[in-house]
Amino acid sequence: NAVQVNKKQKRWWKSTRNVMMVGDGVNDAPALALADVSVAMGEGAALAMEASDVTLMDSNLEKLVYMTQLGRRVIRTIVENVTFSLVTKAIVMGFAFAGRASLWAAIVSDVGAMLLVTLNGMKLLPSSRKVRENDLLVSPVREENCEHVV
């Protein structure tokens, strides 16, 4: 992608971390284009929305904070689930190599691990009370910005 190559060439700062830019106007478009992750406000200029990776349909920055926190929780939950599954399978394989586990024990432990991983992933789902309190319902989507909408 030409924009990605241009981003790497024009970055003059020496940050090892990713940079997020949030803007809503025409003067923000160059910075949005150079940032690793760029977020435009839905009520801002069309050029800013075109240059951004993500467009918030309204100017509520609390949604951006919520989205960032949810992303961190998702990554943590994925690591927990993969670790739990691998440890469970290693334990069952250890018992199998020792001659102490049958095929049914492996099946039951696999299904049990799958159910626990699924339940652990469900903790990410918002409760209806939390959605109402934070007013985090998704705004209606406009057709011209479908590829960038969160």
Tab-separated table of N, CA and C in Angstrom:
chain	number	residue	atom	x	y	z
A	1	ASN	N	0.845	-1.177	0.000
A	1	ASN	CA	0.000	0.000	0.000
A	1	ASN	C	0.893	1.245	0.000
A	2	ALA	N	0.627	2.144	-0.903
A	2	ALA	CA	1.459	3.344	-1.054
A	2	ALA	C	1.394	4.243	0.174
A	3	VAL	N	0.229	4.320	0.810
A	3	VAL	CA	0.092	5.157	2.010
A	3	VAL	C	0.949	4.605	3.136
A	4	GLN	N	0.977	3.266	3.295
A	4	GLN	CA	1.782	2.638	4.350
A	4	GLN	C	3.270	2.917	4.138
A	5	VAL	N	3.737	2.805	2.888
A	5	VAL	CA	5.144	3.074	2.578
A	5	VAL	C	5.463	4.534	2.846
A	6	ASN	N	4.560	5.419	2.449
A	6	ASN	CA	4.756	6.843	2.663
A	6	ASN	C	4.795	7.166	4.158
A	7	LYS	N	3.981	6.486	4.960
A	7	LYS	CA	3.975	6.702	6.406
A	7	LYS	C	5.345	6.392	6.990
A	8	LYS	N	5.929	5.270	6.575
A	8	LYS	CA	7.218	4.861	7.132
A	8	LYS	C	8.335	5.812	6.706
A	9	GLN	N	8.261	6.346	5.497
A	9	GLN	CA	9.293	7.255	5.022
A	9	GLN	C	9.198	8.616	5.694
A	10	LYS	N	7.990	9.102	5.964
A	10	LYS	CA	7.812	10.459	6.470
A	10	LYS	C	7.836	10.559	7.986
A	11	ARG	N	7.876	9.426	8.695
A	11	ARG	CA	7.912	9.502	10.154
A	11	ARG	C	9.261	9.997	10.605
A	12	TRP	N	9.290	11.155	11.191
A	12	TRP	CA	10.542	11.736	11.643
A	12	TRP	C	10.759	11.514	13.132
A	13	TRP	N	9.728	11.120	13.863
A	13	TRP	CA	9.916	10.880	15.283
A	13	TRP	C	10.448	9.469	15.479
A	14	LYS	N	11.153	9.262	16.543
A	14	LYS	CA	11.819	7.984	16.797
A	14	LYS	C	11.092	7.215	17.894
A	15	SER	N	9.825	7.016	17.749
A	15	SER	CA	9.039	6.314	18.746
A	15	SER	C	9.005	4.822	18.422
A	16	THR	N	9.237	4.010	19.439
A	16	THR	CA	9.123	2.562	19.245
A	16	THR	C	7.688	2.107	19.467
A	17	ARG	N	6.877	2.979	20.014
A	17	ARG	CA	5.470	2.654	20.256
A	17	ARG	C	4.624	3.202	19.116
A	18	ASN	N	3.420	2.685	18.993
A	18	ASN	CA	2.497	3.170	17.972
A	18	ASN	C	1.940	4.535	18.362
A	19	VAL	N	1.632	5.343	17.360
A	19	VAL	CA	1.113	6.689	17.579
A	19	VAL	C	-0.312	6.754	17.068
A	20	MET	N	-1.233	7.258	17.918
A	20	MET	CA	-2.621	7.450	17.519
A	20	MET	C	-2.897	8.942	17.446
A	21	MET	N	-3.521	9.358	16.362
A	21	MET	CA	-3.893	10.769	16.179
A	21	MET	C	-5.405	10.838	16.075
A	22	VAL	N	-5.991	11.775	16.789
A	22	VAL	CA	-7.423	12.010	16.730
A	22	VAL	C	-7.632	13.425	16.228
A	23	GLY	N	-8.439	13.582	15.195
A	23	GLY	CA	-8.678	14.912	14.649
A	23	GLY	C	-10.008	14.998	13.939
A	24	ASP	N	-10.414	16.223	13.617
A	24	ASP	CA	-11.703	16.408	12.958
A	24	ASP	C	-11.678	17.437	11.834
A	25	GLY	N	-10.563	18.075	11.599
A	25	GLY	CA	-10.558	19.155	10.608
A	25	GLY	C	-9.613	18.893	9.455
A	26	VAL	N	-9.627	19.821	8.494
A	26	VAL	CA	-8.766	19.730	7.320
A	26	VAL	C	-7.303	19.836	7.732
A	27	ASN	N	-7.017	20.671	8.732
A	27	ASN	CA	-5.625	20.836	9.159
A	27	ASN	C	-5.088	19.592	9.874
A	28	ASP	N	-5.947	18.673	10.293
A	28	ASP	CA	-5.520	17.436	10.951
A	28	ASP	C	-5.218	16.322	9.954
A	29	ALA	N	-5.619	16.461	8.713
A	29	ALA	CA	-5.491	15.378	7.731
A	29	ALA	C	-4.049	14.916	7.520
A	30	PRO	N	-3.056	15.806	7.409
A	30	PRO	CA	-1.678	15.306	7.235
A	30	PRO	C	-1.191	14.486	8.434
A	31	ALA	N	-1.511	14.933	9.645
A	31	ALA	CA	-1.097	14.184	10.837
A	31	ALA	C	-1.850	12.861	10.922
A	32	LEU	N	-3.118	12.863	10.525
A	32	LEU	CA	-3.879	11.612	10.508
A	32	LEU	C	-3.275	10.627	9.513
A	33	ALA	N	-2.815	11.120	8.389
A	33	ALA	CA	-2.232	10.247	7.371
A	33	ALA	C	-0.916	9.644	7.836
A	34	LEU	N	-0.148	10.352	8.662
A	34	LEU	CA	1.147	9.856	9.114
A	34	LEU	C	1.085	8.996	10.363
A	35	ALA	N	0.016	9.071	11.129
A	35	ALA	CA	-0.077	8.315	12.370
A	35	ALA	C	-0.245	6.823	12.085
A	36	ASP	N	0.183	5.997	13.048
A	36	ASP	CA	0.008	4.552	12.916
A	36	ASP	C	-1.469	4.188	12.917
A	37	VAL	N	-2.210	4.793	13.829
A	37	VAL	CA	-3.665	4.625	13.902
A	37	VAL	C	-4.270	6.013	13.932
A	38	SER	N	-5.170	6.293	13.020
A	38	SER	CA	-5.769	7.622	12.969
A	38	SER	C	-7.278	7.510	13.138
A	39	VAL	N	-7.820	8.422	13.932
A	39	VAL	CA	-9.241	8.439	14.249
A	39	VAL	C	-9.793	9.812	13.900
A	40	ALA	N	-10.846	9.831	13.095
A	40	ALA	CA	-11.503	11.090	12.735
A	40	ALA	C	-12.871	11.145	13.395
A	41	MET	N	-13.300	12.353	13.684
A	41	MET	CA	-14.630	12.562	14.247
A	41	MET	C	-15.636	12.655	13.111
A	42	GLY	N	-16.794	12.045	13.300
A	42	GLY	CA	-17.806	11.997	12.251
A	42	GLY	C	-18.360	13.344	11.855
A	43	GLU	N	-18.323	14.309	12.745
A	43	GLU	CA	-18.858	15.622	12.440
A	43	GLU	C	-17.791	16.548	11.856
A	44	GLY	N	-16.595	16.013	11.595
A	44	GLY	CA	-15.497	16.817	11.087
A	44	GLY	C	-15.486	16.886	9.574
A	45	ALA	N	-14.370	17.324	9.039
A	45	ALA	CA	-14.213	17.506	7.603
A	45	ALA	C	-14.107	16.157	6.894
A	46	ALA	N	-14.576	16.128	5.667
A	46	ALA	CA	-14.554	14.891	4.877
A	46	ALA	C	-13.122	14.440	4.604
A	47	LEU	N	-12.195	15.379	4.441
A	47	LEU	CA	-10.805	15.026	4.189
A	47	LEU	C	-10.199	14.293	5.384
A	48	ALA	N	-10.528	14.725	6.591
A	48	ALA	CA	-10.038	14.049	7.794
A	48	ALA	C	-10.605	12.639	7.877
A	49	MET	N	-11.884	12.480	7.539
A	49	MET	CA	-12.490	11.148	7.579
A	49	MET	C	-11.878	10.233	6.525
A	50	GLU	N	-11.519	10.785	5.385
A	50	GLU	CA	-10.913	9.976	4.316
A	50	GLU	C	-9.493	9.563	4.680
A	51	ALA	N	-8.757	10.412	5.382
A	51	ALA	CA	-7.364	10.126	5.734
A	51	ALA	C	-7.246	9.212	6.942
A	52	SER	N	-8.333	8.994	7.665
A	52	SER	CA	-8.256	8.238	8.915
A	52	SER	C	-8.465	6.744	8.691
A	53	ASP	N	-8.028	5.963	9.689
A	53	ASP	CA	-8.260	4.526	9.695
A	53	ASP	C	-9.634	4.210	10.269
A	54	VAL	N	-10.052	4.988	11.258
A	54	VAL	CA	-11.312	4.772	11.958
A	54	VAL	C	-12.062	6.101	12.006
A	55	THR	N	-13.380	6.054	11.830
A	55	THR	CA	-14.192	7.253	11.952
A	55	THR	C	-15.244	7.024	13.029
A	56	LEU	N	-15.236	7.886	14.045
A	56	LEU	CA	-16.289	7.854	15.058
A	56	LEU	C	-17.464	8.643	14.507
A	57	MET	N	-18.646	8.084	14.563
A	57	MET	CA	-19.801	8.732	13.951
A	57	MET	C	-20.262	9.961	14.718
A	58	ASP	N	-19.910	10.068	15.976
A	58	ASP	CA	-20.202	11.295	16.710
A	58	ASP	C	-18.917	11.739	17.402
A	59	SER	N	-18.936	12.851	18.067
A	59	SER	CA	-17.721	13.405	18.664
A	59	SER	C	-17.557	13.011	20.125
A	60	ASN	N	-17.971	11.835	20.481
A	60	ASN	CA	-17.874	11.345	21.845
A	60	ASN	C	-16.555	10.595	22.015
A	61	LEU	N	-15.575	11.223	22.656
A	61	LEU	CA	-14.268	10.592	22.842
A	61	LEU	C	-14.298	9.465	23.862
A	62	GLU	N	-15.354	9.380	24.662
A	62	GLU	CA	-15.471	8.269	25.600
A	62	GLU	C	-15.560	6.943	24.858
A	63	LYS	N	-16.131	6.951	23.666
A	63	LYS	CA	-16.196	5.732	22.868
A	63	LYS	C	-14.812	5.274	22.436
A	64	LEU	N	-13.924	6.220	22.173
A	64	LEU	CA	-12.557	5.875	21.805
A	64	LEU	C	-11.831	5.233	22.985
A	65	VAL	N	-12.017	5.794	24.170
A	65	VAL	CA	-11.410	5.226	25.377
A	65	VAL	C	-11.971	3.827	25.624
A	66	TYR	N	-13.292	3.676	25.484
A	66	TYR	CA	-13.929	2.373	25.669
A	66	TYR	C	-13.385	1.363	24.663
A	67	MET	N	-13.229	1.782	23.417
A	67	MET	CA	-12.740	0.895	22.370
A	67	MET	C	-11.307	0.448	22.677
A	68	THR	N	-10.466	1.344	23.153
A	68	THR	CA	-9.085	1.004	23.495
A	68	THR	C	-9.035	0.035	24.669
A	69	GLN	N	-9.834	0.297	25.692
A	69	GLN	CA	-9.872	-0.599	26.848
A	69	GLN	C	-10.408	-1.970	26.463
A	70	LEU	N	-11.424	-2.001	25.619
A	70	LEU	CA	-11.977	-3.276	25.177
A	70	LEU	C	-10.948	-4.056	24.365
A	71	GLY	N	-10.176	-3.383	23.529
A	71	GLY	CA	-9.128	-4.054	22.764
A	71	GLY	C	-8.093	-4.702	23.663
A	72	ARG	N	-7.709	-4.005	24.723
A	72	ARG	CA	-6.745	-4.579	25.681
A	72	ARG	C	-7.337	-5.778	26.396
A	73	ARG	N	-8.609	-5.688	26.769
A	73	ARG	CA	-9.266	-6.823	27.433
A	73	ARG	C	-9.382	-8.021	26.494
A	74	VAL	N	-9.629	-7.765	25.208
A	74	VAL	CA	-9.734	-8.851	24.231
A	74	VAL	C	-8.396	-9.569	24.096
A	75	ILE	N	-7.309	-8.813	23.970
A	75	ILE	CA	-5.981	-9.420	23.850
A	75	ILE	C	-5.660	-10.250	25.092
A	76	ARG	N	-5.949	-9.715	26.277
A	76	ARG	CA	-5.687	-10.441	27.518
A	76	ARG	C	-6.507	-11.724	27.585
A	77	THR	N	-7.771	-11.664	27.166
A	77	THR	CA	-8.633	-12.853	27.187
A	77	THR	C	-8.151	-13.896	26.192
A	78	ILE	N	-7.688	-13.473	25.028
A	78	ILE	CA	-7.163	-14.422	24.042
A	78	ILE	C	-5.942	-15.145	24.610
A	79	VAL	N	-5.039	-14.407	25.241
A	79	VAL	CA	-3.846	-15.024	25.831
A	79	VAL	C	-4.254	-16.007	26.926
A	80	GLU	N	-5.206	-15.623	27.777
A	80	GLU	CA	-5.682	-16.524	28.831
A	80	GLU	C	-6.254	-17.803	28.230
A	81	ASN	N	-7.094	-17.664	27.200
A	81	ASN	CA	-7.750	-18.827	26.609
A	81	ASN	C	-6.758	-19.764	25.927
A	82	VAL	N	-5.826	-19.213	25.171
A	82	VAL	CA	-4.834	-20.060	24.493
A	82	VAL	C	-3.947	-20.758	25.516
A	83	THR	N	-3.512	-20.031	26.543
A	83	THR	CA	-2.673	-20.632	27.578
A	83	THR	C	-3.411	-21.755	28.298
A	84	PHE	N	-4.652	-21.515	28.674
A	84	PHE	CA	-5.434	-22.532	29.367
A	84	PHE	C	-5.616	-23.778	28.492
A	85	SER	N	-5.921	-23.578	27.216
A	85	SER	CA	-6.124	-24.712	26.313
A	85	SER	C	-4.847	-25.526	26.148
A	86	LEU	N	-3.717	-24.855	25.959
A	86	LEU	CA	-2.451	-25.571	25.776
A	86	LEU	C	-2.035	-26.320	27.039
A	87	VAL	N	-2.215	-25.699	28.204
A	87	VAL	CA	-1.874	-26.371	29.459
A	87	VAL	C	-2.763	-27.589	29.666
A	88	THR	N	-4.049	-27.448	29.392
A	88	THR	CA	-4.978	-28.576	29.539
A	88	THR	C	-4.579	-29.725	28.625
A	89	LYS	N	-4.274	-29.419	27.382
A	89	LYS	CA	-3.881	-30.463	26.430
A	89	LYS	C	-2.554	-31.102	26.828
A	90	ALA	N	-1.613	-30.322	27.362
A	90	ALA	CA	-0.333	-30.873	27.807
A	90	ALA	C	-0.524	-31.828	28.978
A	91	ILE	N	-1.401	-31.469	29.894
A	91	ILE	CA	-1.662	-32.340	31.041
A	91	ILE	C	-2.287	-33.649	30.585
A	92	VAL	N	-3.264	-33.571	29.698
A	92	VAL	CA	-3.920	-34.795	29.200
A	92	VAL	C	-2.921	-35.642	28.412
A	93	MET	N	-2.060	-35.008	27.611
A	93	MET	CA	-1.051	-35.772	26.872
A	93	MET	C	-0.070	-36.446	27.824
A	94	GLY	N	0.293	-35.760	28.901
A	94	GLY	CA	1.173	-36.365	29.905
A	94	GLY	C	0.552	-37.602	30.515
A	95	PHE	N	-0.734	-37.517	30.863
A	95	PHE	CA	-1.432	-38.697	31.403
A	95	PHE	C	-1.544	-39.800	30.351
A	96	ALA	N	-1.753	-39.410	29.098
A	96	ALA	CA	-1.878	-40.409	28.031
A	96	ALA	C	-0.558	-41.139	27.804
A	97	PHE	N	0.553	-40.406	27.801
A	97	PHE	CA	1.855	-41.047	27.620
A	97	PHE	C	2.214	-41.935	28.804
A	98	ALA	N	1.715	-41.600	29.972
A	98	ALA	CA	1.959	-42.423	31.158
A	98	ALA	C	1.017	-43.618	31.212
A	99	GLY	N	0.047	-43.669	30.293
A	99	GLY	CA	-0.898	-44.779	30.258
A	99	GLY	C	-2.046	-44.633	31.236
A	100	ARG	N	-2.271	-43.462	31.739
A	100	ARG	CA	-3.322	-43.221	32.748
A	100	ARG	C	-4.580	-42.593	32.182
A	101	ALA	N	-4.574	-42.180	30.930
A	101	ALA	CA	-5.743	-41.500	30.353
A	101	ALA	C	-6.280	-42.314	29.180
A	102	SER	N	-7.590	-42.338	29.086
A	102	SER	CA	-8.230	-43.024	27.965
A	102	SER	C	-8.661	-41.991	26.925
A	103	LEU	N	-9.202	-42.487	25.824
A	103	LEU	CA	-9.701	-41.596	24.787
A	103	LEU	C	-10.850	-40.751	25.325
A	104	TRP	N	-11.700	-41.355	26.143
A	104	TRP	CA	-12.834	-40.611	26.699
A	104	TRP	C	-12.375	-39.485	27.625
A	105	ALA	N	-11.318	-39.719	28.374
A	105	ALA	CA	-10.792	-38.655	29.242
A	105	ALA	C	-10.281	-37.487	28.404
A	106	ALA	N	-9.635	-37.782	27.277
A	106	ALA	CA	-9.154	-36.719	26.397
A	106	ALA	C	-10.318	-35.950	25.791
A	107	ILE	N	-11.366	-36.669	25.382
A	107	ILE	CA	-12.535	-36.008	24.793
A	107	ILE	C	-13.226	-35.129	25.822
A	108	VAL	N	-13.441	-35.653	27.014
A	108	VAL	CA	-14.123	-34.891	28.070
A	108	VAL	C	-13.301	-33.656	28.457
A	109	SER	N	-11.990	-33.816	28.580
A	109	SER	CA	-11.168	-32.659	28.951
A	109	SER	C	-11.160	-31.618	27.830
A	110	ASP	N	-11.182	-32.071	26.581
A	110	ASP	CA	-11.200	-31.134	25.463
A	110	ASP	C	-12.514	-30.364	25.409
A	111	VAL	N	-13.619	-31.071	25.576
A	111	VAL	CA	-14.927	-30.395	25.576
A	111	VAL	C	-15.052	-29.469	26.779
A	112	GLY	N	-14.572	-29.906	27.934
A	112	GLY	CA	-14.610	-29.055	29.130
A	112	GLY	C	-13.774	-27.796	28.952
A	113	ALA	N	-12.586	-27.956	28.373
A	113	ALA	CA	-11.733	-26.787	28.134
A	113	ALA	C	-12.399	-25.842	27.142
A	114	MET	N	-13.054	-26.399	26.116
A	114	MET	CA	-13.736	-25.557	25.134
A	114	MET	C	-14.860	-24.760	25.790
A	115	LEU	N	-15.628	-25.410	26.670
A	115	LEU	CA	-16.715	-24.712	27.355
A	115	LEU	C	-16.177	-23.612	28.271
A	116	LEU	N	-15.100	-23.896	28.997
A	116	LEU	CA	-14.531	-22.882	29.884
A	116	LEU	C	-13.935	-21.712	29.105
A	117	VAL	N	-13.300	-22.000	27.979
A	117	VAL	CA	-12.752	-20.936	27.144
A	117	VAL	C	-13.884	-20.069	26.587
A	118	THR	N	-14.981	-20.708	26.175
A	118	THR	CA	-16.131	-19.957	25.659
A	118	THR	C	-16.733	-19.065	26.746
A	119	LEU	N	-16.897	-19.624	27.945
A	119	LEU	CA	-17.430	-18.820	29.047
A	119	LEU	C	-16.494	-17.673	29.409
A	120	ASN	N	-15.185	-17.913	29.357
A	120	ASN	CA	-14.220	-16.859	29.639
A	120	ASN	C	-14.313	-15.751	28.584
A	121	GLY	N	-14.534	-16.118	27.335
A	121	GLY	CA	-14.689	-15.120	26.285
A	121	GLY	C	-15.971	-14.323	26.420
A	122	MET	N	-16.989	-14.930	27.014
A	122	MET	CA	-18.272	-14.233	27.163
A	122	MET	C	-18.215	-13.095	28.172
A	123	LYS	N	-17.161	-13.056	28.986
A	123	LYS	CA	-17.044	-11.937	29.941
A	123	LYS	C	-16.827	-10.606	29.217
A	124	LEU	N	-16.457	-10.673	27.942
A	124	LEU	CA	-16.264	-9.447	27.161
A	124	LEU	C	-17.573	-8.843	26.679
A	125	LEU	N	-18.637	-9.637	26.680
A	125	LEU	CA	-19.923	-9.120	26.222
A	125	LEU	C	-20.447	-8.081	27.203
A	126	PRO	N	-20.949	-6.952	26.700
A	126	PRO	CA	-21.464	-5.932	27.623
A	126	PRO	C	-22.825	-6.348	28.173
A	127	SER	N	-23.046	-6.024	29.421
A	127	SER	CA	-24.372	-6.252	29.980
A	127	SER	C	-25.288	-5.137	29.478
A	128	SER	N	-26.573	-5.398	29.452
A	128	SER	CA	-27.507	-4.380	28.953
A	128	SER	C	-27.492	-3.138	29.845
A	129	ARG	N	-27.255	-3.325	31.145
A	129	ARG	CA	-27.185	-2.186	32.063
A	129	ARG	C	-25.977	-1.314	31.748
A	130	LYS	N	-24.823	-1.952	31.471
A	130	LYS	CA	-23.608	-1.212	31.179
A	130	LYS	C	-23.742	-0.432	29.874
A	131	VAL	N	-24.403	-1.024	28.892
A	131	VAL	CA	-24.601	-0.339	27.609
A	131	VAL	C	-25.496	0.873	27.800
A	132	ARG	N	-26.569	0.723	28.573
A	132	ARG	CA	-27.465	1.851	28.811
A	132	ARG	C	-26.768	2.961	29.590
A	133	GLU	N	-25.979	2.586	30.608
A	133	GLU	CA	-25.314	3.595	31.426
A	133	GLU	C	-24.287	4.385	30.626
A	134	ASN	N	-23.511	3.725	29.802
A	134	ASN	CA	-22.444	4.394	29.065
A	134	ASN	C	-22.889	4.932	27.724
A	135	ASP	N	-24.111	4.617	27.300
A	135	ASP	CA	-24.640	5.062	26.020
A	135	ASP	C	-23.662	4.726	24.887
A	136	LEU	N	-23.265	3.441	24.844
A	136	LEU	CA	-22.280	3.013	23.863
A	136	LEU	C	-22.923	2.302	22.682
A	137	LEU	N	-24.188	2.575	22.449
A	137	LEU	CA	-24.839	1.974	21.296
A	137	LEU	C	-24.262	2.553	20.017
A	138	VAL	N	-24.143	1.727	19.004
A	138	VAL	CA	-23.546	2.153	17.741
A	138	VAL	C	-24.493	3.090	17.019
A	139	SER	N	-23.950	4.165	16.492
A	139	SER	CA	-24.733	5.129	15.732
A	139	SER	C	-25.090	4.537	14.375
A	140	PRO	N	-26.143	5.033	13.731
A	140	PRO	CA	-26.472	4.547	12.397
A	140	PRO	C	-25.328	4.786	11.423
A	141	VAL	N	-25.151	3.870	10.498
A	141	VAL	CA	-24.039	3.926	9.550
A	141	VAL	C	-24.446	4.712	8.319
A	142	ARG	N	-23.575	5.626	7.917
A	142	ARG	CA	-23.776	6.329	6.653
A	142	ARG	C	-23.076	5.535	5.568
A	143	GLU	N	-23.700	5.432	4.407
A	143	GLU	CA	-23.170	4.587	3.348
A	143	GLU	C	-21.814	5.035	2.839
A	144	GLU	N	-21.530	6.327	2.792
A	144	GLU	CA	-20.285	6.788	2.203
A	144	GLU	C	-19.077	6.470	3.073
A	145	ASN	N	-19.276	6.142	4.363
A	145	ASN	CA	-18.139	5.873	5.249
A	145	ASN	C	-18.149	4.448	5.782
A	146	CYS	N	-18.756	3.523	5.089
A	146	CYS	CA	-18.895	2.162	5.600
A	146	CYS	C	-17.575	1.469	5.873
A	147	GLU	N	-16.532	1.744	5.119
A	147	GLU	CA	-15.288	1.028	5.308
A	147	GLU	C	-14.494	1.491	6.521
A	148	HIS	N	-14.799	2.656	7.078
A	148	HIS	CA	-14.038	3.189	8.193
A	148	HIS	C	-14.813	3.243	9.508
A	149	VAL	N	-16.042	2.813	9.521
A	149	VAL	CA	-16.939	3.079	10.642
A	149	VAL	C	-16.678	2.128	11.792
A	150	VAL	N	-16.685	2.672	13.035
A	150	VAL	CA	-16.649	1.858	14.242
A	150	VAL	C	-17.884	2.172	15.023
